[in-house]
Coordinates of C-alpha atoms and ligand atoms in Angstrom, one line a residue:
X398 CA -28.0 17.3 -31.9
X399 CA -29.3 20.4 -30.1
X400 CA -28.5 18.7 -26.9
X401 CA -25.0 17.7 -28.0
X402 CA -24.2 21.3 -28.8
X403 CA -24.0 21.8 -25.0
X404 CA -21.1 19.5 -25.2
X405 CA -18.0 21.7 -25.2
X406 CA -15.9 18.8 -26.6
X407 CA -17.6 19.1 -30.0
X408 CA -15.2 20.3 -32.7
X409 CA -15.3 24.0 -33.6
X410 CA -16.7 23.1 -37.0
X411 CA -19.9 21.8 -35.4
X412 CA -20.5 25.2 -33.7
X413 CA -19.7 27.0 -36.9
X414 CA -22.2 24.9 -38.8
X415 CA -24.8 25.3 -36.0
X416 CA -24.8 29.1 -36.1
X417 CA -24.3 29.4 -39.9
X418 CA -28.0 29.5 -40.8
X419 CA -27.6 26.6 -43.2
X420 CA -24.2 27.6 -44.5
X421 CA -24.7 31.3 -44.9
X422 CA -22.5 32.6 -42.1
X423 CA -21.2 36.0 -42.9
X424 CA -19.8 35.0 -46.3
X425 CA -21.6 38.0 -48.1
X426 CA -20.0 40.5 -45.7
X427 CA -16.6 38.8 -45.8
X428 CA -16.6 39.0 -49.6
X429 CA -17.3 42.8 -49.4
X430 CA -14.5 43.7 -46.9
X431 CA -12.0 45.6 -49.0
X432 CA -9.3 45.7 -46.3
X433 CA -8.1 42.1 -46.7
X434 CA -8.0 39.5 -49.5
X435 CA -9.1 37.0 -46.9
X436 CA -12.5 35.9 -45.4
X437 CA -13.5 35.9 -41.7
X438 CA -12.3 32.6 -40.0
X439 CA -15.7 31.0 -39.8
X440 CA -16.5 31.8 -43.4
X441 CA -13.2 30.2 -44.5
X442 CA -14.7 26.9 -43.3
X443 CA -18.2 27.6 -44.6
X444 CA -17.2 28.6 -48.1
X445 CA -15.9 25.0 -48.6
X446 CA -19.5 23.8 -48.9
X447 CA -20.0 26.3 -51.7
X448 CA -17.0 24.8 -53.5
X449 CA -14.1 27.0 -52.7
X450 CA -11.0 27.0 -50.4
X451 CA -9.2 30.0 -49.3
X452 CA -5.5 29.6 -50.0
X453 CA -2.4 31.8 -50.5
X454 CA 0.5 31.7 -52.9
X455 CA 3.1 29.7 -51.0
X456 CA 5.9 30.5 -53.4
X457 CA 5.5 34.2 -52.5
X458 CA 5.2 33.6 -48.7
X459 CA 8.6 34.8 -47.5
X460 CA 8.8 37.7 -50.0
X461 CA 5.4 39.0 -48.9
X462 CA 6.4 38.6 -45.2
X463 CA 9.6 40.5 -45.9
X464 CA 7.5 43.3 -47.5
X465 CA 5.2 43.2 -44.4
X466 CA 2.3 42.4 -46.6
X467 CA -0.5 39.9 -45.8
X468 CA -0.1 36.6 -47.7
X469 CA -1.3 36.7 -51.3
X470 CA -4.7 35.3 -50.5
X471 CA -6.5 33.6 -53.3
X472 CA -9.2 31.0 -53.8
X473 CA -9.4 27.6 -55.3
X474 CA -12.8 26.8 -56.9
X475 CA -13.9 23.2 -57.6
X476 CA -16.5 22.6 -60.2
X477 CA -18.9 19.7 -60.1
X478 CA -19.7 18.4 -63.6
X479 CA -22.1 15.4 -63.5
X480 CA -20.0 12.3 -64.2
X481 CA -17.1 14.7 -65.0
X482 CA -18.7 15.7 -68.3
X483 CA -18.7 19.1 -70.0
X484 CA -19.9 20.1 -73.4
X485 CA -17.6 21.9 -75.8
X486 CA -19.4 25.2 -74.9
X487 CA -18.9 24.5 -71.2
X488 CA -15.2 23.7 -71.8
X489 CA -14.7 27.0 -73.6
X490 CA -16.4 28.9 -70.8
X491 CA -14.2 27.2 -68.2
X492 CA -11.1 27.8 -70.3
X493 CA -11.9 31.5 -70.6
X494 CA -12.6 31.7 -66.9
X495 CA -9.2 30.2 -66.1
X496 CA -7.6 33.0 -68.2
X497 CA -9.7 35.8 -66.9
X498 CA -9.9 35.1 -63.2
X499 CA -7.6 32.2 -62.5
X500 CA -3.9 31.4 -62.9
X501 CA -4.4 30.5 -66.6
X502 CA -4.4 26.7 -66.0
X503 CA -7.2 24.2 -65.2
X504 CA -6.7 21.2 -63.0
X505 CA -8.5 17.9 -63.6
X506 CA -8.8 16.2 -60.2
X507 CA -8.6 12.6 -59.0
X508 CA -12.3 12.7 -58.5
X509 CA -13.4 13.9 -61.9
X510 CA -13.8 17.6 -61.1
X511 CA -12.2 20.7 -62.4
X512 CA -10.3 23.1 -60.1
X513 CA -9.3 26.7 -60.7
X514 CA -6.5 28.3 -58.7
X515 CA -5.4 31.8 -58.0
X516 CA -8.8 33.5 -58.0
X517 CA -8.8 36.7 -56.0
X518 CA -11.5 37.5 -53.5
X519 CA -13.1 40.1 -55.7
X520 CA -13.3 37.7 -58.6
X521 CA -14.8 34.8 -56.6
X522 CA -18.4 35.8 -57.2
X523 CA -18.0 36.5 -60.9
X524 CA -16.2 33.1 -61.2
X525 CA -19.0 31.1 -59.5
X526 CA -21.6 33.0 -61.6
X527 CA -19.9 32.1 -64.9
X528 CA -19.7 28.5 -63.8
X529 CA -23.4 28.5 -63.1
X530 CA -24.3 30.3 -66.3
X531 CA -22.5 27.5 -68.1
X532 CA -25.0 25.2 -66.3
X533 CA -22.3 23.7 -64.0
X534 CA -22.1 24.2 -60.3
X535 CA -19.6 24.3 -57.4
X536 CA -22.0 23.3 -54.6
X537 CA -21.0 20.4 -52.4
X538 CA -17.7 19.8 -54.1
X539 CA -16.2 20.3 -50.6
X540 CA -17.5 20.3 -47.1
X541 CA -19.1 17.8 -44.8
X542 CA -21.5 16.4 -47.3
X543 CA -21.5 13.8 -50.0
X544 CA -19.2 14.7 -52.9
X545 CA -19.8 14.0 -56.6
X546 CA -20.2 10.3 -57.2
X547 CA -17.4 8.8 -59.2
X548 CA -17.9 6.3 -62.0
X549 CA -16.4 5.5 -65.4
X550 CA -17.2 8.5 -67.5
X551 CA -17.8 6.7 -70.8
X552 CA -21.3 5.1 -70.8
X553 CA -20.9 4.1 -74.4
X554 CA -18.8 1.0 -73.6
X555 CA -21.8 -1.2 -72.9
X556 CA -25.4 -1.0 -71.8
X557 CA -24.2 -1.7 -68.3
X558 CA -21.9 1.2 -68.3
X559 CA -24.8 3.4 -69.5
X560 CA -27.0 2.2 -66.7
X561 CA -24.3 2.6 -64.0
X562 CA -23.5 6.1 -65.3
X563 CA -27.1 7.1 -65.0
X564 CA -27.3 5.8 -61.4
X565 CA -24.1 7.7 -60.4
X566 CA -25.8 10.9 -61.6
X567 CA -28.9 10.1 -59.6
X568 CA -27.1 9.4 -56.4
X569 CA -25.1 12.6 -56.8
X570 CA -28.2 14.6 -57.3
X571 CA -30.2 13.0 -54.5
X572 CA -27.7 13.9 -51.8
X573 CA -27.0 17.5 -52.7
X574 CA -27.6 19.9 -49.9
X575 CA -31.0 21.7 -50.1
X576 CA -30.1 25.0 -48.5
X577 CA -30.8 28.1 -50.7
X578 CA -27.8 29.8 -49.3
X579 CA -25.7 29.0 -52.4
X580 CA -28.2 30.7 -54.7
X581 CA -28.5 33.7 -52.5
X582 CA -24.8 34.4 -52.0
X583 CA -23.5 33.6 -55.5
X584 CA -26.4 34.1 -57.8
X585 CA -28.3 36.9 -56.1
X586 CA -31.5 34.9 -55.7
X587 CA -33.8 36.3 -53.0
X588 CA -34.7 34.0 -50.2
X589 CA -38.3 33.0 -50.6
X590 CA -40.2 34.6 -47.7
X591 CA -41.9 32.2 -45.3
X592 CA -40.0 29.2 -46.7
X593 CA -37.5 28.1 -44.1
X594 CA -34.5 26.1 -45.2
X595 CA -34.7 22.3 -44.6
X596 CA -32.0 19.7 -44.9
X597 CA -34.0 16.4 -44.8
X598 CA -31.0 14.2 -45.1
X599 CA -28.2 16.2 -43.5
X600 CA -30.1 18.2 -40.9
X601 CA -28.7 21.4 -39.6
X602 CA -25.3 20.1 -38.8
X603 CA -24.6 18.2 -42.0
X604 CA -22.2 15.2 -41.7
X605 CA -19.3 14.9 -39.3
X606 CA -16.9 14.9 -42.2
X607 CA -16.7 14.7 -46.0
X608 CA -18.3 11.6 -47.5
X609 CA -17.3 9.9 -50.8
X610 CA -19.1 7.5 -53.0
X611 CA -17.9 5.7 -56.2
X612 CA -19.2 3.0 -58.4
X613 CA -16.9 0.6 -60.3
X614 CA -17.6 -1.8 -63.1
X615 CA -15.3 -4.8 -63.0
X616 CA -12.8 -5.7 -64.3
X617 CA -11.8 -2.0 -64.3
X618 CA -11.4 -0.3 -60.9
X619 CA -10.5 3.0 -62.5
X620 CA -12.1 5.0 -59.8
X621 CA -10.4 3.2 -56.9
X622 CA -13.7 2.0 -55.4
X623 CA -12.0 0.8 -52.1
X624 CA -10.8 4.3 -51.3
X625 CA -14.3 5.6 -50.8
X626 CA -16.5 5.8 -47.7
X627 CA -19.1 3.9 -49.7
X628 CA -18.4 2.0 -52.9
X629 CA -20.6 0.0 -55.2
X630 CA -19.2 -2.7 -57.5
X631 CA -21.5 -3.5 -60.4
X632 CA -22.4 -7.2 -60.7
X633 CA -23.2 -8.4 -64.2
X634 CA -24.8 -11.7 -64.9
X635 CA -25.7 -12.9 -68.4
X636 CA -24.9 -9.4 -69.8
X637 CA -27.3 -7.8 -67.5
X638 CA -26.7 -5.5 -64.5
X639 CA -28.0 -7.4 -61.6
X640 CA -27.1 -5.1 -58.8
X641 CA -24.1 -4.1 -56.7
X642 CA -21.8 -5.3 -54.1
X643 CA -21.7 -2.7 -51.3
X644 CA -18.3 -1.8 -49.7
X645 CA -17.9 0.5 -46.8
X646 CA -15.2 2.3 -44.8
X647 CA -12.6 3.3 -47.3
X648 CA -10.6 6.5 -46.8
X649 CA -6.9 7.1 -47.3
X650 CA -6.0 10.2 -45.3
X651 CA -3.8 10.1 -42.2
X652 CA -1.6 12.4 -40.1
X653 CA 2.1 11.7 -39.5
X654 CA 2.7 10.8 -35.9
X655 CA -1.0 10.1 -35.1
X656 CA -1.4 6.4 -34.9
X657 CA -5.2 6.7 -34.5
X658 CA -5.3 7.9 -38.1
X659 CA -4.6 5.5 -41.0
X660 CA -5.5 4.7 -44.6
X661 CA -8.1 2.0 -44.8
X662 CA -9.6 0.2 -47.7
X663 CA -13.3 -0.5 -47.8
X664 CA -14.8 -3.9 -46.8
X665 CA -17.3 -5.6 -49.0
X666 CA -20.4 -6.2 -46.8
X667 CA -23.0 -7.6 -49.2
X668 CA -25.0 -7.3 -52.4
X669 CA -28.1 -5.3 -53.2
X670 CA -30.4 -5.3 -56.2
X671 CA -29.9 -2.3 -58.5
X672 CA -33.2 -0.7 -57.6
X673 CA -32.1 -0.5 -53.9
X674 CA -28.9 1.4 -54.5
X675 CA -30.2 4.9 -53.5
X676 CA -32.0 3.6 -50.5
X677 CA -28.9 1.8 -49.2
X678 CA -26.7 4.8 -49.9
X679 CA -29.0 7.1 -48.1
X680 CA -29.3 4.8 -45.1
X681 CA -25.6 4.4 -44.8
X682 CA -25.2 8.2 -44.9
X683 CA -27.7 8.6 -42.1
X684 CA -25.7 6.1 -40.0
X685 CA -22.6 8.1 -40.4
X686 CA -24.6 11.3 -39.8
X687 CA -25.9 9.9 -36.5
X688 CA -22.8 8.0 -35.2
X689 CA -19.8 9.7 -36.7
X690 CA -17.4 11.4 -34.4
X691 CA -18.2 15.1 -34.1
X692 CA -15.6 15.9 -31.5
X693 CA -12.4 15.0 -33.3
X694 CA -12.3 15.7 -37.0
X695 CA -9.2 13.6 -37.4
X696 CA -11.3 10.6 -36.4
X697 CA -14.5 11.6 -38.0
X698 CA -14.5 9.8 -41.3
X699 CA -16.8 6.8 -41.7
X700 CA -13.9 4.4 -41.6
X701 CA -13.3 5.3 -37.9
X702 CA -17.1 5.1 -37.1
X703 CA -16.9 1.5 -38.5
X704 CA -13.7 0.5 -36.8
X705 CA -14.9 1.9 -33.4
X706 CA -18.1 -0.1 -33.5
X707 CA -17.3 -3.0 -35.8
X708 CA -18.4 -4.1 -39.2
X709 CA -21.1 -6.4 -37.7
X710 CA -22.6 -3.5 -35.8
X711 CA -22.7 -1.5 -39.1
X712 CA -24.5 -4.3 -41.0
X713 CA -27.0 -4.8 -38.1
X714 CA -27.7 -1.1 -38.0
X715 CA -28.1 -1.0 -41.7
X716 CA -30.5 -3.9 -41.7
X717 CA -32.5 -2.4 -38.9
X718 CA -32.8 1.0 -40.6
X719 CA -33.7 -0.6 -43.9
X720 CA -36.2 -3.1 -42.5
X721 CA -34.7 -5.8 -44.8
X722 CA -31.4 -7.5 -45.2
X723 CA -28.8 -7.2 -47.9
X724 CA -27.6 -10.4 -49.6
X725 CA -24.2 -12.1 -49.5
X726 CA -21.6 -10.5 -51.8
X727 CA -21.3 -11.9 -55.3
X728 CA -18.0 -12.6 -56.9
X729 CA -16.1 -10.1 -59.0
X730 CA -12.6 -9.5 -60.3
X731 CA -10.7 -6.3 -60.8
X732 CA -7.7 -6.3 -63.2
X733 CA -6.5 -2.7 -63.2
X734 CA -7.2 0.7 -61.7
X735 CA -5.6 2.7 -64.6
X736 CA -7.1 4.3 -67.7
X737 CA -6.8 2.9 -71.2
X738 CA -5.5 5.5 -73.6
X739 CA -6.2 6.2 -77.3
X740 CA -9.2 5.8 -79.5
X741 CA -12.1 3.4 -78.9
X742 CA -15.4 3.2 -80.7
X743 CA -18.5 3.5 -78.5
X744 CA -21.7 1.5 -78.7
X745 CA -23.3 4.6 -80.2
X746 CA -20.9 4.5 -83.2
X747 CA -18.9 7.5 -82.1
X748 CA -15.3 7.8 -81.1
X749 CA -13.7 8.4 -77.7
X750 CA -10.0 9.4 -77.3
X751 CA -8.5 9.0 -73.8
X752 CA -5.7 11.5 -73.5
X753 CA -3.0 11.4 -70.8
X754 CA -2.9 14.7 -68.9
X755 CA 0.1 14.8 -66.7
X756 CA -1.3 15.1 -63.1
X757 CA -4.4 16.7 -64.6
X758 CA -2.9 20.1 -65.3
X759 CA -4.2 21.7 -68.5
X760 CA -1.6 24.3 -69.5
X761 CA 0.6 25.2 -72.4
X762 CA 4.3 24.4 -72.4
X763 CA 7.1 24.8 -75.0
X764 CA 6.4 22.1 -77.6
X765 CA 3.4 20.7 -75.7
X766 CA 0.4 23.1 -76.1
X767 CA -2.3 21.1 -74.4
X768 CA -4.6 24.0 -73.4
X769 CA -4.5 25.5 -76.9
X770 CA -5.1 22.1 -78.5
X771 CA -8.2 21.5 -76.3
X772 CA -9.5 25.0 -77.0
X773 CA -9.3 24.4 -80.7
X774 CA -10.8 20.9 -80.3
X775 CA -13.7 22.4 -78.3
X776 CA -14.3 24.8 -81.2
X777 CA -15.1 22.0 -83.6
X778 CA -16.1 19.1 -81.3
X779 CA -19.8 18.3 -81.5
X780 CA -19.4 15.8 -78.7
X781 CA -18.1 16.5 -75.2
X782 CA -15.2 16.2 -72.7
X783 CA -15.1 13.6 -69.9
X784 CA -12.8 13.5 -66.9
X785 CA -11.5 10.2 -65.6
X786 CA -10.7 9.4 -62.0
X787 CA -7.0 9.3 -62.8
X788 CA -6.7 13.0 -63.8
X789 CA -7.1 12.2 -67.5
X790 CA -9.4 13.4 -70.2
X791 CA -11.6 11.7 -72.8
X792 CA -12.5 13.7 -75.9
X793 CA -15.8 12.0 -76.4
X794 CA -18.6 11.4 -78.9
X795 CA -16.4 12.3 -81.9
X796 CA -18.1 11.8 -85.2
X797 CA -16.2 9.8 -87.9
X798 CA -15.7 12.8 -90.0
X799 CA -14.1 14.9 -87.2
X800 CA -11.7 12.2 -86.0
X801 CA -8.9 13.2 -88.4
X802 CA -9.1 17.0 -87.7
X803 CA -9.0 16.3 -83.9
X804 CA -6.0 14.1 -84.3
X805 CA -4.4 16.7 -86.5
X806 CA -4.8 19.4 -83.8
X807 CA -3.3 17.1 -81.2
X808 CA -0.3 16.3 -83.5
X809 CA 0.2 20.0 -84.4
X810 CA 0.2 21.0 -80.7
X811 CA 2.7 18.2 -79.8
X812 CA 0.1 16.3 -77.7
X813 CA -0.5 13.2 -79.8
X814 CA 1.5 10.1 -79.0
X815 CA 3.9 11.9 -76.8
X816 CA 7.2 9.9 -76.9
X817 CA 7.7 10.5 -73.1
X818 CA 4.6 8.4 -72.5
X819 CA 6.3 5.4 -70.9
X820 CA 4.5 2.7 -68.9
X821 CA 5.5 4.5 -65.7
X822 CA 4.3 7.9 -66.7
X823 CA 1.0 6.7 -68.1
X824 CA 0.3 5.2 -64.7
X825 CA 1.4 8.2 -62.6
X826 CA -0.7 10.5 -60.5
X827 CA 0.3 13.4 -58.3
X828 CA -1.7 15.8 -56.1
X829 CA -1.6 19.6 -56.4
X830 CA 0.6 20.2 -53.4
X831 CA 2.7 23.4 -53.7
X832 CA 2.2 26.2 -54.4
X833 CA -1.5 26.4 -53.6
X834 CA -2.2 23.6 -51.1
X835 CA -1.9 24.9 -47.6
X836 CA -1.3 21.4 -46.2
X837 CA 1.6 20.4 -48.4
X838 CA 5.0 19.5 -46.8
X839 CA 6.6 18.9 -50.2
X840 CA 6.1 19.2 -54.0
X841 CA 4.1 16.6 -55.9
X842 CA 2.5 17.7 -59.2
X843 CA 5.5 20.0 -60.0
X844 CA 8.1 17.4 -59.1
X845 CA 6.9 13.9 -60.1
X846 CA 7.4 14.5 -63.9
X847 CA 11.1 15.1 -63.5
X848 CA 11.5 12.2 -61.0
X849 CA 9.8 10.0 -63.6
X850 CA 12.3 11.2 -66.3
X851 CA 15.1 9.8 -64.0
X852 CA 13.3 6.6 -63.1
X853 CA 12.5 6.0 -66.8
X854 CA 16.3 5.9 -67.5
X855 CA 16.5 3.0 -65.0
X856 CA 13.4 1.4 -66.4
X857 CA 14.9 1.7 -70.0
X858 CA 18.2 0.2 -68.9
X859 CA 16.3 -2.8 -67.7
X860 CA 14.1 -3.1 -70.7
X861 CA 11.0 -2.1 -68.8
X862 CA 10.0 1.2 -70.4
X863 CA 6.6 -0.2 -71.5
X864 CA 5.9 -1.9 -68.2
X865 CA 2.9 -0.5 -66.4
X866 CA 3.6 0.3 -62.8
X867 CA 1.3 2.6 -60.8
X868 CA 3.4 5.4 -59.3
X869 CA 1.8 8.1 -57.2
X870 CA 3.0 11.1 -55.2
X871 CA 1.4 13.4 -52.7
X872 CA 2.7 16.4 -50.8
X873 CA 1.3 15.1 -47.5
X874 CA -0.4 12.0 -46.1
X875 CA -3.9 13.2 -46.9
X876 CA -3.4 11.1 -49.9
X877 CA -5.3 13.2 -52.5
X878 CA -3.6 11.3 -55.4
X879 CA -4.4 8.0 -53.6
X880 CA -0.7 7.4 -52.9
X881 CA -1.5 4.5 -50.6
X882 CA -2.7 2.6 -53.7
X883 CA 0.6 3.2 -55.7
X884 CA 2.8 0.2 -56.5
X885 CA 5.5 2.8 -56.0
X886 CA 4.5 5.8 -53.9
X887 CA 5.9 8.9 -52.3
X888 CA 4.4 11.0 -49.5
X889 CA 6.0 14.3 -48.8
X890 CA 7.6 14.8 -45.3
X891 CA 9.5 18.0 -45.9
X892 CA 10.7 20.0 -48.9
X893 CA 12.7 17.5 -51.0
X894 CA 12.1 14.6 -48.6
X895 CA 9.7 11.8 -49.1
X896 CA 8.6 8.6 -47.4
X897 CA 8.6 5.8 -50.0
X898 CA 6.0 3.1 -50.1
X899 CA 5.9 -0.1 -52.1
X900 CA 3.6 -3.0 -52.8
X901 CA 0.1 -1.9 -53.5
X902 CA -1.7 -4.1 -56.0
X903 CA -2.2 -3.0 -59.6
X904 CA -6.0 -3.1 -59.3
X905 CA -6.5 -1.0 -56.2
X906 CA -7.4 -3.8 -53.7
X907 CA -4.2 -3.7 -51.5
X908 CA -2.6 -0.8 -49.8
X909 CA 1.2 -0.3 -50.0
X910 CA 3.7 -0.4 -47.1
X911 CA 6.2 2.0 -45.8
X912 CA 9.6 1.1 -47.2
X913 CA 11.9 3.9 -46.1
X914 CA 11.5 7.4 -44.7
X915 CA 12.8 10.9 -45.5
X916 CA 14.4 10.0 -48.8
X917 CA 16.0 12.6 -51.0
X918 CA 15.9 12.2 -54.8
X919 CA 19.3 10.7 -54.7
X920 CA 18.2 8.2 -52.1
X921 CA 15.1 7.3 -54.0
X922 CA 17.0 6.5 -57.2
X923 CA 19.6 4.5 -55.3
X924 CA 16.9 2.5 -53.5
X925 CA 14.8 1.8 -56.5
X926 CA 17.6 0.9 -59.0
X927 CA 18.3 -2.6 -57.6
X928 CA 14.7 -3.3 -56.9
X929 CA 13.7 -2.5 -60.5
X930 CA 16.7 -4.5 -61.8
X931 CA 15.6 -7.5 -59.7
X932 CA 12.1 -7.1 -61.0
X933 CA 13.4 -7.2 -64.6
X934 CA 15.4 -10.3 -63.9
X935 CA 13.2 -12.3 -61.5
X936 CA 9.6 -11.5 -62.1
X937 CA 7.1 -14.2 -63.0
X938 CA 5.2 -14.0 -66.2
X939 CA 2.8 -11.0 -66.1
X940 CA 3.7 -10.4 -62.4
X941 CA 3.0 -6.8 -61.4
X942 CA 5.6 -4.8 -59.6
X943 CA 3.5 -4.4 -56.5
X944 CA 3.0 -8.2 -56.3
X945 CA 6.7 -8.8 -57.0
X946 CA 8.0 -6.7 -54.1
X947 CA 5.6 -8.5 -51.8
X948 CA 6.6 -12.0 -53.0
X949 CA 10.3 -11.1 -52.6
X950 CA 9.5 -9.7 -49.2
X951 CA 11.1 -6.4 -50.0
X952 CA 8.1 -5.1 -48.0
X953 CA 5.5 -7.0 -46.0
X954 CA 1.8 -6.5 -46.5
X955 CA 0.7 -4.4 -43.6
X956 CA -3.0 -4.0 -44.3
X957 CA -5.5 -6.8 -44.1
X958 CA -6.7 -7.8 -47.5
X959 CA -10.2 -6.7 -48.4
X960 CA -12.4 -8.6 -46.0
X961 CA -15.5 -10.4 -47.1
X962 CA -18.2 -10.6 -44.4
X963 CA -19.3 -14.3 -44.3
Ligands
SRM1065 FE1 -7.9 16.1 -51.2 C1 -7.8 18.3 -48.7 C2 -6.9 18.5 -53.3 C3 -8.8 14.1 -53.8 C4 -8.1 13.4 -49.1 N1 -7.5 18.0 -51.0 C5 -7.5 18.8 -49.8 C6 -7.3 20.2 -50.1 C7 -8.6 20.9 -50.3 C8 -6.4 21.0 -49.0 C9 -7.1 21.7 -47.9 O1 -8.0 21.1 -47.2 O2 -6.7 22.8 -47.7 C10 -6.5 20.1 -51.4 C11 -6.5 21.4 -52.3 C12 -5.2 21.5 -53.0 C13 -5.3 22.6 -54.1 O3 -4.4 23.5 -54.0 O4 -6.0 22.4 -55.0 C14 -7.0 18.8 -51.9 N2 -8.0 16.3 -53.2 C15 -7.4 17.3 -53.8 C16 -7.3 17.1 -55.3 C17 -7.5 18.3 -56.2 C18 -6.0 16.3 -55.7 C19 -5.7 16.3 -57.1 O5 -4.5 16.7 -57.4 O6 -6.4 15.9 -58.0 C20 -8.5 16.0 -55.4 C21 -9.8 16.7 -55.6 C22 -10.9 15.7 -55.7 C23 -12.3 16.3 -56.1 O7 -12.5 16.7 -57.2 O8 -13.1 16.4 -55.2 C24 -8.5 15.4 -54.0 N3 -8.5 14.1 -51.4 C25 -8.7 13.5 -52.6 C26 -8.6 12.1 -52.4 C27 -8.7 11.0 -53.5 C28 -10.1 10.5 -53.6 O9 -11.1 11.0 -53.0 O10 -10.3 9.5 -54.4 C29 -8.4 11.9 -51.0 C30 -8.1 10.5 -50.3 C31 -9.4 9.7 -50.1 C32 -10.0 10.1 -48.9 O11 -10.8 11.1 -48.9 O12 -9.7 9.5 -47.8 C33 -8.3 13.2 -50.4 N4 -8.0 15.9 -49.2 C34 -8.0 14.7 -48.5 C35 -7.9 14.9 -47.1 C36 -7.8 13.8 -46.0 C37 -9.1 13.5 -45.5 C38 -9.1 12.5 -44.3 O13 -10.0 11.8 -44.2 O14 -8.1 12.6 -43.6 C39 -7.8 16.3 -47.0 C40 -7.6 17.1 -45.6 C41 -8.9 17.2 -44.9 O15 -10.0 16.9 -45.4 O16 -8.8 17.7 -43.8 C42 -7.9 16.9 -48.3
SF4_1066 FE1 -2.5 19.0 -50.4 FE2 -1.8 16.9 -49.1 FE3 -3.9 16.8 -50.7 FE4 -1.5 17.0 -51.7 S1 -2.3 15.3 -50.5 S2 -3.3 18.2 -52.3 S3 -0.4 18.2 -50.3 S4 -3.8 18.0 -48.9

């Protein structure tokens, strides 16, 4: 790598990492500069590895400009909670933090993390301190490293869920960066003299790009395993976890107008015994570390490394690094990628309530006081809270005697059995987009709920209000709410204008296809009304909407199906 740093074509980020002294940069000094609410440019990039993004309030952009003020800089902080789990005490600490330092809301993300928005520079260090004092962390929630490993957050469904859950935690832990910069900058820990930083896995330049891992347990693909750089699919035989199918090269982000970028679903390349999962994951990460594109960040994800060299190259490289060969893939079947709502009893005899949280935003509204309800529940809950990969929440490990009081709080606060919870809404996801995301072209989280109100009228007219259709929206093609896997999906092009995509499968194994571009709300409703009516009239028994629009050739399948390597 040293040698490659002489290469002027390397992306700017590589040089920033190189001179950052293992991610320290000048973050400390930047934080102390009282003249601006922003950080120095290099530190804006480096702070991502510490779990924060510099943003500004885009709603206030023109007003601030008019007043000749710098943008209202503020920070988003992402919290890593192993398996998306927090105790009641941790929940209360995060809730308080959102009120004290943030914008008063909490965001549950599509990858089982919490996000806090609206944190001013002076509050950033206290925020990260509070998070760590609650025994949570923000490290490696962003940046060119492996992120938290997604998996179903309820291990009490079966012994296999329990085992897989443990493994996800182990992988997450194993691939954390080892630099002590985080502890020095945020927690005032002294650097141990004479002990230089080492990054045995990542080395000094970390990965070429972010890296995402997820584990799914069929028949539920609730974490959208094929959207990840590396996915594992649990294989069960005779009620025993045998091992995992390995799939590689998923990633959904793309850039409008740049044909060399595209969403791609992961390919299944083989099967490994369960005790080999960390070895295989680590080896695959090293392949991406060594061969990933460090010149063009838009072409740096693992999917492009694979497409440039071929799947066979990857498998050969994997075998050669491992010194042994992975086996042929085993059969599996996914039925859905959504969450199942309501109460279920766990194998430990306790209760779990999966609660729909619209686009993951925990806030209070007139007649729907979700934040207050969860605060009151946290005050009595002896169990914990768990985040799903679909921006929802599980109130977990509830004892028999507390079930009624928890339900009573949800009822009182208007959260229990919300009548607006139609099939469409229950299966909806939207990314943050405006007003905090600097990359958004259009609204998503703040707009999709009202679009669903209107679509629900059409669904109702056609007797489909209970029908489960995945609907997803993002404010840009980075695809943070995995729009490319929506049976109906919208990707923002400009304020109030969306590309509409149709035809993903209901279980996350087929991408959707562009149907029409630059649609306004009126256009969207006009386009969808006859398609929904046709679906009501002409669908086969149990046929999902995504499959119907393909069968009727309303759109063609553009992406290859998941390929199995023979
Ligand atoms: Fe994302 C960048 C929000 C899941 C693909 N994503 C961003 C940033 C940080 C914008 C930025 O770089 O300035 C967004 C912050 C918005 C804000 O104001 O909070 C952002 N991404 C999110 C979240 C919060 C969406 C949500 O509403 O839940 C999700 C946080 C997950 C987490 O807890 O870690 C989130 N992002 C995803 C996913 C879904 C997934 O991983 O399952 C994807 C698509 C899968 C993938 O990675 O391919 C995704 N985000 C991206 C990309 C495109 C990456 C690419 O390869 O092209 C970017 C832009 C980038 O990295 O340059 C991005
Ligand atoms: Fe922002 Fe685009 Fe991600 Fe939405 S999809 S959060 S607009 S980067």
